[in-house]
XYZ file of N, CA and C in Angstrom:
267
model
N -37.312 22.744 34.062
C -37.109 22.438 32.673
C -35.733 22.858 32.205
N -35.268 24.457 32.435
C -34.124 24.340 32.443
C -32.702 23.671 32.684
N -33.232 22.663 33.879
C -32.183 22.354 34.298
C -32.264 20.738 33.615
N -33.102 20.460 32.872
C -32.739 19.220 31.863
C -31.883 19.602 30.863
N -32.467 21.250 30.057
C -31.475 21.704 28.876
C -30.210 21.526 29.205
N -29.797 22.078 30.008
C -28.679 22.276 31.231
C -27.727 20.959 31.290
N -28.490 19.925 31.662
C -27.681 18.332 31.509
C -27.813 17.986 30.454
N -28.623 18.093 29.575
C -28.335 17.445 28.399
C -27.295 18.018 27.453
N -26.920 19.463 27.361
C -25.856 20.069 26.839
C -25.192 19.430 27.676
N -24.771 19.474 28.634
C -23.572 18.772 29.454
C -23.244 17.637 28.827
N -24.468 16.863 29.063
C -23.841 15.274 28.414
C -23.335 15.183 27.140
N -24.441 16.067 26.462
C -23.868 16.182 24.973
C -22.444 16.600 25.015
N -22.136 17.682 25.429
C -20.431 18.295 25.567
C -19.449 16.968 25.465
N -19.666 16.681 26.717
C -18.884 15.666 27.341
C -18.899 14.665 26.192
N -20.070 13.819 25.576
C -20.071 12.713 24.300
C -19.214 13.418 23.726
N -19.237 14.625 23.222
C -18.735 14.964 21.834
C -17.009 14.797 22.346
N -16.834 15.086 23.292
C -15.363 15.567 23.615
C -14.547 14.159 23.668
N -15.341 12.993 23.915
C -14.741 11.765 24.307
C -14.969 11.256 22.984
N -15.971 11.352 22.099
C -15.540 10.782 20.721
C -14.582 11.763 20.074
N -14.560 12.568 20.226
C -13.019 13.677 19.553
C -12.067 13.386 19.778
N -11.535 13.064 21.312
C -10.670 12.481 21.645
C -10.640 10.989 21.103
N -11.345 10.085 20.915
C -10.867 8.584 20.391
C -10.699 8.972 19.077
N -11.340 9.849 18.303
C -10.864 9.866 16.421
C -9.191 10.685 16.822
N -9.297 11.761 17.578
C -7.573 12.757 17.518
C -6.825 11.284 17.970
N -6.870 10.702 18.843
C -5.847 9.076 19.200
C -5.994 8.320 18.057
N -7.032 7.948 16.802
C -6.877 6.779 16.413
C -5.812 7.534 15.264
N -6.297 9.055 14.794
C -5.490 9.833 13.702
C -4.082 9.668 14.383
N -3.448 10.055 15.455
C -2.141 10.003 16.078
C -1.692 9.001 15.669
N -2.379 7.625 16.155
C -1.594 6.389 15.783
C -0.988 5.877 14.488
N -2.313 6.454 13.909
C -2.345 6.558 12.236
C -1.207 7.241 11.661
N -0.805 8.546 12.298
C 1.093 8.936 11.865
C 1.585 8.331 12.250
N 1.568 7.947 13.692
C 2.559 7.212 14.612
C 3.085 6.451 13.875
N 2.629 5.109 12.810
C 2.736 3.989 11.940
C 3.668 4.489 10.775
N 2.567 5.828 10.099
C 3.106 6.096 9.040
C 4.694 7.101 9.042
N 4.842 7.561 10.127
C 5.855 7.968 10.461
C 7.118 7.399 10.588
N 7.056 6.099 11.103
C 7.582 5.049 11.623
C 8.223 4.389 10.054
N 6.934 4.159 9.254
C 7.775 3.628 7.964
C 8.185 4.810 7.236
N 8.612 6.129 6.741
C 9.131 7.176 6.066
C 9.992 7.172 6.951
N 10.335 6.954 7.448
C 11.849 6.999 8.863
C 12.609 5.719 8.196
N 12.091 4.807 7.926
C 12.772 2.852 7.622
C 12.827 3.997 5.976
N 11.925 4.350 5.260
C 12.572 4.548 3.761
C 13.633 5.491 3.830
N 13.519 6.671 4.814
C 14.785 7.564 4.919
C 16.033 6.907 5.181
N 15.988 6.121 5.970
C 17.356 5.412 6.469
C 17.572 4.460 5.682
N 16.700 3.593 4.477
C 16.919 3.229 3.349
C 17.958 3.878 2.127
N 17.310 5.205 2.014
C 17.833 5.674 1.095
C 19.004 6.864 1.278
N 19.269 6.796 2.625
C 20.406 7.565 3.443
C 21.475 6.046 3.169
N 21.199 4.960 3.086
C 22.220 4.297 3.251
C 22.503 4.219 1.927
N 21.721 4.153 0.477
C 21.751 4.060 -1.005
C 23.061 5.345 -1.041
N 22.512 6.606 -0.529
C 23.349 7.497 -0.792
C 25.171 7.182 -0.258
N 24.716 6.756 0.448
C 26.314 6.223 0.938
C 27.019 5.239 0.325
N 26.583 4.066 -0.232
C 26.964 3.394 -1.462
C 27.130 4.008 -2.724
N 26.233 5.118 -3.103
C 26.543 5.653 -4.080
C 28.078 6.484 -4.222
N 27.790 7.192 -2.870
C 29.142 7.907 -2.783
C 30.645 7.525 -2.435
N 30.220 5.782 -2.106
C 31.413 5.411 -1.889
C 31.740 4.857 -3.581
N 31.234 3.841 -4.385
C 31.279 3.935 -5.460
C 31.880 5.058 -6.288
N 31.254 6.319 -6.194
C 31.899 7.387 -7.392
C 33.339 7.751 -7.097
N 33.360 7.637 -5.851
C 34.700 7.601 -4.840
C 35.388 6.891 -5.812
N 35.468 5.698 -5.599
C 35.985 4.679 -6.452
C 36.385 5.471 -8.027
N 35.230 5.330 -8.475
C 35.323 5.504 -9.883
C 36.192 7.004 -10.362
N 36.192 8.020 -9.064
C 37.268 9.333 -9.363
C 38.519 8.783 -9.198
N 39.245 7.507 -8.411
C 40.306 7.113 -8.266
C 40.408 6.305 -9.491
N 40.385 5.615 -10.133
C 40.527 4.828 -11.273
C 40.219 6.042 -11.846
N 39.857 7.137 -12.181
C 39.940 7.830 -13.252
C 41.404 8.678 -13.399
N 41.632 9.228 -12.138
C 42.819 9.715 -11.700
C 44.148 8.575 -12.270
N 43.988 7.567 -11.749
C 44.871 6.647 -11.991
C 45.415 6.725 -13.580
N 43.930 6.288 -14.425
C 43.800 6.522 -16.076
C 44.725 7.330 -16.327
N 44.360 8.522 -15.920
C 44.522 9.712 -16.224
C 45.936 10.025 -16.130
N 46.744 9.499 -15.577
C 48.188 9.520 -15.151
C 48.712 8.580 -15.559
N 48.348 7.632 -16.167
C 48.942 6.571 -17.170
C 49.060 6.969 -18.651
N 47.698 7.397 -18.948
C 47.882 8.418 -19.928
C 48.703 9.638 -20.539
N 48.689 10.458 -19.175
C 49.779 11.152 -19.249
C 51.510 10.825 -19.372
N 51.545 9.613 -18.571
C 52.895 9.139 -18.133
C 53.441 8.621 -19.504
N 52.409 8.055 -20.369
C 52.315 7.005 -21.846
C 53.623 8.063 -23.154
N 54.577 7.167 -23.878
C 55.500 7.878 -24.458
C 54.487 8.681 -25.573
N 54.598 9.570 -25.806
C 53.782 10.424 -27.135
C 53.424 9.810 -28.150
N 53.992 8.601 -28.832
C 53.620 8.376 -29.924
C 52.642 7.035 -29.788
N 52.566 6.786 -28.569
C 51.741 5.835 -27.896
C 50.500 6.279 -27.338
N 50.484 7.754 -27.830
C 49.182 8.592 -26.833
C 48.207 8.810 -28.168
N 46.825 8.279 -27.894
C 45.803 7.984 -28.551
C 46.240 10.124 -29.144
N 45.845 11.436 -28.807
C 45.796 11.984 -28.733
C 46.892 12.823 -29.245
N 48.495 12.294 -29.846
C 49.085 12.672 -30.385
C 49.711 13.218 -31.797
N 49.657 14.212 -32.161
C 50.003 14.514 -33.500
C 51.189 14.257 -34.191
N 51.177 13.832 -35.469
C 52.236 12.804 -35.930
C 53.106 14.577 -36.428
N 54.690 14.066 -35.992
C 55.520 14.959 -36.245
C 55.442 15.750 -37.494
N 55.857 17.401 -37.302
C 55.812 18.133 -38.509
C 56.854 18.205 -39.304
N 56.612 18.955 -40.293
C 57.747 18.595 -41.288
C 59.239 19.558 -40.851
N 60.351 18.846 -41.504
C 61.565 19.407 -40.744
C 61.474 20.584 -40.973
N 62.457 21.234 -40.244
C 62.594 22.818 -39.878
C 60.984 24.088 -39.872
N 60.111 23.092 -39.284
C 58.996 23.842 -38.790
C 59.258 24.629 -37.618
């Protein structure tokens, strides 16, 4: 009699271990996929960042530029200039 308990825990073991193993493989695959697309959005938005930064790029050179036209501009032509004081100030 024992030695039925004996195989039938066995078999049981063994079932349980081979359906554990097909759910741990179907869960694996299941990242495998989802892994696969958060990798395509990272390298999505790794490339956004690089447009972005080439853009502001941009936009610090045209500001620079501004910025030295402005400066370069005769005084009384400069948005920012105060109209002369009175003589012998």
């Amino acid at each position: 009699m024992s030695a039925i308990v004996v195989w039938a825990l066995f078999t049981g073991g063994i079932t349980g271990a081979i359906w554990a193993g097909v759910l741990l493989t179907g869960h694996l695959k299941k990242l495998a996929k989802q892994q696969l697309f958060l990798l395509a959005q990272l390298e999505d938005r790794l490339d956004q960042v690089d447009a972005l930064e080439q853009r502001l790029g941009e936009v610090e050179g045209r500001l620079e530029f501004a910025e030295r036209v402005l400066a370069a501009a005769e005084p009384a032509r400069r948005p920012d200039a105060l109209p002369p004081g009175p003589p012998g100030a």
